[in-house]
PDB file of C-alpha atoms and ligand atoms in Angstrom:
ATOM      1  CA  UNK C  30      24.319 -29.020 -59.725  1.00 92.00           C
ATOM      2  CA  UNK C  31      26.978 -31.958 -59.022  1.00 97.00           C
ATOM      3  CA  UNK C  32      26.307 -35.205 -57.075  1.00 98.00           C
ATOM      4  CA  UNK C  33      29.257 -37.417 -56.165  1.00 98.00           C
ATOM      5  CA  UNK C  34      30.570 -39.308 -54.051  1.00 98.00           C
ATOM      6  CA  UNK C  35      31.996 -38.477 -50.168  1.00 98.00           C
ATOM      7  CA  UNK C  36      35.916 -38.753 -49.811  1.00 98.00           C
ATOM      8  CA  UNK C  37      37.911 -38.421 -46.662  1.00 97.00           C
ATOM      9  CA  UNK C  38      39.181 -34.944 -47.411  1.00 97.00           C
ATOM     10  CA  UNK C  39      35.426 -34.019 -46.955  1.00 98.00           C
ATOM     11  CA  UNK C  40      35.382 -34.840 -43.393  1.00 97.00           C
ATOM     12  CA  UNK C  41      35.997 -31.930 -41.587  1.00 97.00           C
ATOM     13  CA  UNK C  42      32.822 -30.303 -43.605  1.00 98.00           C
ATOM     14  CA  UNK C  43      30.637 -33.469 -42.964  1.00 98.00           C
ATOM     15  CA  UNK C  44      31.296 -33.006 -39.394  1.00 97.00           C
ATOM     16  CA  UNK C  45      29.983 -29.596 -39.113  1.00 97.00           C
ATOM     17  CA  UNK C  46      27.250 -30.139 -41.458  1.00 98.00           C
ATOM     18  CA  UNK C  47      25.969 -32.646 -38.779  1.00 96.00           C
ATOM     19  CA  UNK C  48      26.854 -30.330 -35.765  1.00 94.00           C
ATOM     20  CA  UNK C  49      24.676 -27.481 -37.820  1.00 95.00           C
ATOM     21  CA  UNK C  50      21.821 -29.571 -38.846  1.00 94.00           C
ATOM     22  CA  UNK C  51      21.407 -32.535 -36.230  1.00 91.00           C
ATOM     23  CA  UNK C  52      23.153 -30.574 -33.362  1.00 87.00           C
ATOM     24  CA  UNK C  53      26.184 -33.107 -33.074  1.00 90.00           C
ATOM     25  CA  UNK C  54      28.970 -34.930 -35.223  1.00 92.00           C
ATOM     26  CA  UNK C  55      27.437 -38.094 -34.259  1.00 92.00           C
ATOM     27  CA  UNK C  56      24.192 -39.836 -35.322  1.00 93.00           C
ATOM     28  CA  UNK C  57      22.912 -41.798 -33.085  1.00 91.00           C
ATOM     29  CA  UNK C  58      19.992 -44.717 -34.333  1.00 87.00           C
ATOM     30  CA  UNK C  59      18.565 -47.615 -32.009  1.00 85.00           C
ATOM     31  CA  UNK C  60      21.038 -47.303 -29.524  1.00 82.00           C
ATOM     32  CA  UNK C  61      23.896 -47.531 -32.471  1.00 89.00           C
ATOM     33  CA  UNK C  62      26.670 -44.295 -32.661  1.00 93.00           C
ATOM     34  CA  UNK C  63      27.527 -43.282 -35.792  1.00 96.00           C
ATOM     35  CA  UNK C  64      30.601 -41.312 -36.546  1.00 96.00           C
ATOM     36  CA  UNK C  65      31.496 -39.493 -40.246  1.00 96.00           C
ATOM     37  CA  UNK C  66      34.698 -41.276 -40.260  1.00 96.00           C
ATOM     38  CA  UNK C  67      32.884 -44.798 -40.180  1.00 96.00           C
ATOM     39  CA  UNK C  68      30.186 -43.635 -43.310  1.00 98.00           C
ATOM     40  CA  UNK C  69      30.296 -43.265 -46.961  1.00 98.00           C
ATOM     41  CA  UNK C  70      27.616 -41.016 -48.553  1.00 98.00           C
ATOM     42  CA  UNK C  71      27.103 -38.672 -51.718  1.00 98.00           C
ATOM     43  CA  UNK C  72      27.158 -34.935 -51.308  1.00 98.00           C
ATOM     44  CA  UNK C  73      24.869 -32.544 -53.489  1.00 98.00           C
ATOM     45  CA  UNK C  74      26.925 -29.123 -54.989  1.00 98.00           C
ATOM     46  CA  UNK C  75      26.319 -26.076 -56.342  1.00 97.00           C
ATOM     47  CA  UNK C  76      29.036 -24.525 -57.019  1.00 96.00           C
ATOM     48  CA  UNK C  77      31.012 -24.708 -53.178  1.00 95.00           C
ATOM     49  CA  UNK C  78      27.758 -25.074 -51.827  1.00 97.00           C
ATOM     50  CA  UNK C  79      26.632 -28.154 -50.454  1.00 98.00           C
ATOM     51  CA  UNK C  80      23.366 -28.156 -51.012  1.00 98.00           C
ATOM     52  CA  UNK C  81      21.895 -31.998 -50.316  1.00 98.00           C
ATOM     53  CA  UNK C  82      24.144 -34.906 -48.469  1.00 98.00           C
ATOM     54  CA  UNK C  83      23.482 -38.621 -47.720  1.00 98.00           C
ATOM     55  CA  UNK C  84      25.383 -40.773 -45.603  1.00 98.00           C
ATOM     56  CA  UNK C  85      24.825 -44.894 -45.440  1.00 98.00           C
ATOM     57  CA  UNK C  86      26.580 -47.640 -44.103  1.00 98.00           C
ATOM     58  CA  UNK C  87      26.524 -51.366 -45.715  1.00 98.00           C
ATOM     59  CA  UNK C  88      26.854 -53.875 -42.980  1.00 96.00           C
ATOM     60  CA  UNK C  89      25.512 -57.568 -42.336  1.00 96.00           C
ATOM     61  CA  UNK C  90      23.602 -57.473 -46.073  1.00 97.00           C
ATOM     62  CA  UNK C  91      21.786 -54.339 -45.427  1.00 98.00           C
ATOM     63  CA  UNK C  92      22.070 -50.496 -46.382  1.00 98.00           C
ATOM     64  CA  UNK C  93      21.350 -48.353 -43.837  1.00 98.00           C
ATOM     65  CA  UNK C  94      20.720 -44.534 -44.638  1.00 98.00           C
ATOM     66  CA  UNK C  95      22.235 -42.734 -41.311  1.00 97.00           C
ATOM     67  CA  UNK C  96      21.162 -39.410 -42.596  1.00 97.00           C
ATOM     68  CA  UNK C  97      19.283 -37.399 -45.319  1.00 98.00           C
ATOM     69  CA  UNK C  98      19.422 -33.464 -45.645  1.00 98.00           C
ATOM     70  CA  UNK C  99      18.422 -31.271 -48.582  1.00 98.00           C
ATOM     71  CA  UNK C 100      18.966 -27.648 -48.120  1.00 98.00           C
ATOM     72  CA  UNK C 101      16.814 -26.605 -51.217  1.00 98.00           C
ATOM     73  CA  UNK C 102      13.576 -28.492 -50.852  1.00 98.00           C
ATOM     74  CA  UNK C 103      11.173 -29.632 -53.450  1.00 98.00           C
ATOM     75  CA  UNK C 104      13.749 -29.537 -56.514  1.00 98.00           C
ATOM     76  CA  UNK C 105      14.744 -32.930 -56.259  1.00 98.00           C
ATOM     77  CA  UNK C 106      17.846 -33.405 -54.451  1.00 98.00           C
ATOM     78  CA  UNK C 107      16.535 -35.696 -51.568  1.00 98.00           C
ATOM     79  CA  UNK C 108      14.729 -38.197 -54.387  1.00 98.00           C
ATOM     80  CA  UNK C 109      18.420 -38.003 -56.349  1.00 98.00           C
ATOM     81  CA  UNK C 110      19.898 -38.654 -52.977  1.00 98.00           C
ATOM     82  CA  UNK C 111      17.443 -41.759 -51.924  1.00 98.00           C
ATOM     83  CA  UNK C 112      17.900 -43.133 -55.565  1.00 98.00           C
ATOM     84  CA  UNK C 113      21.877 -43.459 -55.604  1.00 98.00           C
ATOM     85  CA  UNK C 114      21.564 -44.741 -52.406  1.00 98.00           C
ATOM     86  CA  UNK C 115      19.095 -47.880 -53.650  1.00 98.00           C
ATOM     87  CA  UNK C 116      21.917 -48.205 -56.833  1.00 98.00           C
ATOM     88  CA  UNK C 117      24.097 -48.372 -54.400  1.00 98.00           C
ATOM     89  CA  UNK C 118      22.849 -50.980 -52.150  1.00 98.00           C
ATOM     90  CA  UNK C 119      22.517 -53.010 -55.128  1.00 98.00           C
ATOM     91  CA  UNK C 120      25.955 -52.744 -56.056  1.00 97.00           C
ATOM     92  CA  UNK C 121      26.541 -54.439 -52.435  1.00 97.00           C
ATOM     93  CA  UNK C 122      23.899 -56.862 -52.795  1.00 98.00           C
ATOM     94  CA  UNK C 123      22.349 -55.811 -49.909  1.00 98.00           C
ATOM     95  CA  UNK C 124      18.344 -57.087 -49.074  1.00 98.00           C
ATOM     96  CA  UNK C 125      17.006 -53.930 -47.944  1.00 98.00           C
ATOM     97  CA  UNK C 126      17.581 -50.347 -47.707  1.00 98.00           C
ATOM     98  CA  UNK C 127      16.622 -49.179 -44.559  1.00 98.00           C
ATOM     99  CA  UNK C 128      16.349 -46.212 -42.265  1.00 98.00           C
ATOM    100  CA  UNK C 129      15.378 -44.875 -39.151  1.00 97.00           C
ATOM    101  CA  UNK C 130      13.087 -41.064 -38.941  1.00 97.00           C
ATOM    102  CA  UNK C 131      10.908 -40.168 -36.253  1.00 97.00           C
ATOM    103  CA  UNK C 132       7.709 -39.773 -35.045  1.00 98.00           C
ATOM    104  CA  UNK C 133       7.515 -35.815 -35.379  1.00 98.00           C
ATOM    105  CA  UNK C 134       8.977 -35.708 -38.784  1.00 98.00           C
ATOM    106  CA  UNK C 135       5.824 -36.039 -40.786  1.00 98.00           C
ATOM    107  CA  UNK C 136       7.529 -34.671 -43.975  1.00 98.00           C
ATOM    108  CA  UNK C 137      10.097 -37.602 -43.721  1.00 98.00           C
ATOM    109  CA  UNK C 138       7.555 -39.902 -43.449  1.00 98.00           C
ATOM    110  CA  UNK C 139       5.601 -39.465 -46.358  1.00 98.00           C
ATOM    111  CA  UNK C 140       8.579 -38.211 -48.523  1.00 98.00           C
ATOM    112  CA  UNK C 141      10.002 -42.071 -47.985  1.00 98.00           C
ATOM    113  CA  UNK C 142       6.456 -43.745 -48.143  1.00 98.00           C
ATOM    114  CA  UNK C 143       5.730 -42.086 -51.766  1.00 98.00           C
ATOM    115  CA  UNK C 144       9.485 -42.942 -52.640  1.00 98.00           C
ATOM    116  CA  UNK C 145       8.940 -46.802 -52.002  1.00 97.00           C
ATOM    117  CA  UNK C 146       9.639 -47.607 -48.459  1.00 98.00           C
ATOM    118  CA  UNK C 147       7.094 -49.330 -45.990  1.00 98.00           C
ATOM    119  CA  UNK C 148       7.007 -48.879 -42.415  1.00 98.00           C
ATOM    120  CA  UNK C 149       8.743 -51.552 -40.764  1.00 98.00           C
ATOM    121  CA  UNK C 150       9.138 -51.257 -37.085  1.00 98.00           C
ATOM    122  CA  UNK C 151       7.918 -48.587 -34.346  1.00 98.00           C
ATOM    123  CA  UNK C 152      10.953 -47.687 -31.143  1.00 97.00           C
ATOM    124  CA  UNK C 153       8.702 -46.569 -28.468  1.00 97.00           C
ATOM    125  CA  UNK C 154      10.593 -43.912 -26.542  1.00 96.00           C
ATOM    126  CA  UNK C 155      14.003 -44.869 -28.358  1.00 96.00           C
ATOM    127  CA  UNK C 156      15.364 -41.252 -28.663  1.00 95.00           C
ATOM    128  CA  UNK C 157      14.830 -40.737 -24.747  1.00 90.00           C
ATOM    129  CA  UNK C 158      17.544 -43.321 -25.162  1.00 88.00           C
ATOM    130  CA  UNK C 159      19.452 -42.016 -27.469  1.00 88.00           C
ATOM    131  CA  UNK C 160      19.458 -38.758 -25.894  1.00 89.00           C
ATOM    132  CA  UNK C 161      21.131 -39.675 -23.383  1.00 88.00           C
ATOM    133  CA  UNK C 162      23.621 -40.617 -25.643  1.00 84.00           C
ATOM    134  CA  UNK C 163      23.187 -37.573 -27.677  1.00 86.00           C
ATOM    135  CA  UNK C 164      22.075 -34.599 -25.330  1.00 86.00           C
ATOM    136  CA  UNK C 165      21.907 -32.484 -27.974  1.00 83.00           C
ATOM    137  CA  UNK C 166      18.748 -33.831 -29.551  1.00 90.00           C
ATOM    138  CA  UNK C 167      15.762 -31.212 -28.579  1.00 93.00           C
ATOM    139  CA  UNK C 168      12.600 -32.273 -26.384  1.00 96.00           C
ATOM    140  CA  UNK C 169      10.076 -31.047 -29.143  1.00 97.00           C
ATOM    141  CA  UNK C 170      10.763 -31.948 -33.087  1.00 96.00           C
ATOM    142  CA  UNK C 171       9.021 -30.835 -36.043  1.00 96.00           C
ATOM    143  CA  UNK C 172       5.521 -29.760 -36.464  1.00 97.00           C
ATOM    144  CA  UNK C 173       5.640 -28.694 -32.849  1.00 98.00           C
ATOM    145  CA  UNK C 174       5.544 -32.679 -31.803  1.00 98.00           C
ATOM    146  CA  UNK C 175       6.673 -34.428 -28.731  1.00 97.00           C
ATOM    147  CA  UNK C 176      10.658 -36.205 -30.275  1.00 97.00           C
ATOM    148  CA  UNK C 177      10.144 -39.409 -28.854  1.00 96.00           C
ATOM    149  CA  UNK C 178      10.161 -43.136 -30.792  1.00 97.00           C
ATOM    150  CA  UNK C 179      12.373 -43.915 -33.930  1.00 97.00           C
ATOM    151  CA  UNK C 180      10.123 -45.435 -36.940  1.00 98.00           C
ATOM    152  CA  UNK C 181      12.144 -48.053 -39.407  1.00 98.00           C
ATOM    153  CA  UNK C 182      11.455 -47.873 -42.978  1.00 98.00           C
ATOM    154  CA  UNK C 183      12.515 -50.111 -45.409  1.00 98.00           C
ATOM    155  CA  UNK C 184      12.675 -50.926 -49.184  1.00 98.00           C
ATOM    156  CA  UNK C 185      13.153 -54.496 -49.805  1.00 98.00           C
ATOM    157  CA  UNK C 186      15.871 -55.075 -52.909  1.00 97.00           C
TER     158      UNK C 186
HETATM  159  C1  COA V  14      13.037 -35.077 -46.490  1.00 97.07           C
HETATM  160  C2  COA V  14      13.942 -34.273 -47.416  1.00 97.07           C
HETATM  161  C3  COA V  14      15.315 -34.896 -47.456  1.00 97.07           C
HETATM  162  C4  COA V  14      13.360 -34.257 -48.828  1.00 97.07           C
HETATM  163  O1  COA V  14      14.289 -33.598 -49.688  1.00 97.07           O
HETATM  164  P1  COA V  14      13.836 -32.736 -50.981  1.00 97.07           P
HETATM  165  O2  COA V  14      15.052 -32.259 -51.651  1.00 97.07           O
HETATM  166  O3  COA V  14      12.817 -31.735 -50.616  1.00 97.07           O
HETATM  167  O4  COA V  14      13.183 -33.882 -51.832  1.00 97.07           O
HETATM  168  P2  COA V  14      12.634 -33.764 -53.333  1.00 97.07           P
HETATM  169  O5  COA V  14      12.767 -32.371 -53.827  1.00 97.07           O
HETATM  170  O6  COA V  14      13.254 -34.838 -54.122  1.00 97.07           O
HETATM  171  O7  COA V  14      11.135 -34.151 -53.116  1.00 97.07           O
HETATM  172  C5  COA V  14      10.259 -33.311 -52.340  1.00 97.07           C
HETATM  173  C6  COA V  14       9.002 -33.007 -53.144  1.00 97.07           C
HETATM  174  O8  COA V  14       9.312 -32.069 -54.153  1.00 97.07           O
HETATM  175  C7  COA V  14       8.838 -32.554 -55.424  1.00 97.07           C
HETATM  176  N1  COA V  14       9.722 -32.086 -56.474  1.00 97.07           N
HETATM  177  C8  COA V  14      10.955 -32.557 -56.757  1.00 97.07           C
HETATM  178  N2  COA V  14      11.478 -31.877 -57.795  1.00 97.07           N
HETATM  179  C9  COA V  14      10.561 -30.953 -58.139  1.00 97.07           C
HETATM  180  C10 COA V  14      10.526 -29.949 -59.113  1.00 97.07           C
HETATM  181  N3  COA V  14      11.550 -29.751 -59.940  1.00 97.07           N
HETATM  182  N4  COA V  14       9.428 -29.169 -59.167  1.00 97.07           N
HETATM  183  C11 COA V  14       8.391 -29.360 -58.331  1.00 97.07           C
HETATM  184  N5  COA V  14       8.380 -30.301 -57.372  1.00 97.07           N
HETATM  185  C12 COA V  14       9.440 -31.072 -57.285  1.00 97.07           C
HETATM  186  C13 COA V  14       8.878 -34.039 -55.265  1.00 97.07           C
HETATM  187  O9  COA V  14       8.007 -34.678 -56.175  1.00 97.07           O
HETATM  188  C14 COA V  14       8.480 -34.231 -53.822  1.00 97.07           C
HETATM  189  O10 COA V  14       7.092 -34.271 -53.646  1.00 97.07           O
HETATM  190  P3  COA V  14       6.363 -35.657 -53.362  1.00 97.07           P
HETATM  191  O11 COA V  14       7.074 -36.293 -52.188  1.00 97.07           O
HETATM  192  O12 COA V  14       4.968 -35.261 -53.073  1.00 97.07           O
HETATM  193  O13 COA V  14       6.544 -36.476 -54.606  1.00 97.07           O
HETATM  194  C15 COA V  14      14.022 -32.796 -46.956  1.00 97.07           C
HETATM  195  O14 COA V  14      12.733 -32.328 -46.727  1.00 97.07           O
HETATM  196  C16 COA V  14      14.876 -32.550 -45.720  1.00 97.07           C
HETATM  197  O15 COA V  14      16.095 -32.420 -45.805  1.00 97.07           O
HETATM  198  N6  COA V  14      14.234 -32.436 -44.551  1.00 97.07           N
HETATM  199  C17 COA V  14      14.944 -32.069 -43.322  1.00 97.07           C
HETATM  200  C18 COA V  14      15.854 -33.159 -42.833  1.00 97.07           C
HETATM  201  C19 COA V  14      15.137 -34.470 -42.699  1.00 97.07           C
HETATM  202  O16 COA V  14      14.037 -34.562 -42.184  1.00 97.07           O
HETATM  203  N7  COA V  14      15.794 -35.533 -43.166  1.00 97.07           N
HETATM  204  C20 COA V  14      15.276 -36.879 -43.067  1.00 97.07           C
HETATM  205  C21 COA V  14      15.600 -37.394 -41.733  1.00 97.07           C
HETATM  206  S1  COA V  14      15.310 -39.132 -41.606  1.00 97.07           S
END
């Protein structure tokens, strides 16, 4: 298993990563559109296989994580993943790491919380907003849970 870093010829593949996992080549957070071409992130190999990606953006002082995958739960890649991205948002001196998950992703939510991040902020209703944006983004999310509100975590730095 490799980690390294994203580069421009890995574009293409980020894009339909994105439209096979989060049903789009955009990522849409808090109203905010977020493109591949506009991210840097880390991708997770084996062998050709991309097995675990993370995508951030630095702007205004702060890291934002735009999105998280691991293909092969449980064997560390997401915690590998989370922890270059802290490193990294040293290296910037940024304040805070943050991200946004949502309300039905229950596995998200305590994966950051035991990994350091608080809750910061609840969206009520932000993804009905951001699926108009994003039309893609299903009605019902994980664990069988009404997709509704965006939650903000953060890890101060
Ligand atoms: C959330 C997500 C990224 C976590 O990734 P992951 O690769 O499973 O994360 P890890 O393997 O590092 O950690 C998961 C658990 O496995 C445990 N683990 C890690 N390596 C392990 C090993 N070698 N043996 C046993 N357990 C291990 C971790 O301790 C962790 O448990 P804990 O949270 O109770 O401490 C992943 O579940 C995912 O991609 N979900 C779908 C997409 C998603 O929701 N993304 C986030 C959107 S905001």
């Amino acid at each position: 298993m490799t980690i390294r870093r994203l580069t421009t010829n890995d574009l293409p593949r980020l894009r339909q990563f994105w439209i096979d996992h989060w049903g789009g080549e955009e990522m849409v957070t808090r109203g905010n559109v977020y493109r591949p071409e506009q991210l840097e992130g880390f991708v997770v190999e084996h062998g050709e296989e991309w097995t675990g990606l993370l995508t951030f953006i630095v702007k205004d002082g702060e890291c934002e994580v735009t999105s998280l995958d691991s293909l092969r739960e449980g064997q560390g890649i997401g915690s590998q993943l989370i922890d270059k991205a802290i490193e990294e948002a040293r290296i910037h001196n940024c304040r805070r790491l943050f991200l946004i998950t949502t309300n039905d992703n229950l596995n998200a939510l305590g994966f950051y919380q035991r990994r350091g991040f608080e809750l910061v902020t609840l969206y009520r209703g932000a993804i009905n907003e951001s699926r108009k944006v994003k039309p893609g983004i299903p009605l019902i999310g994980y664990n069988n849970i009404p997709l509704r509100d965006e939650i903000e975590l953060e890890i101060l730095l």
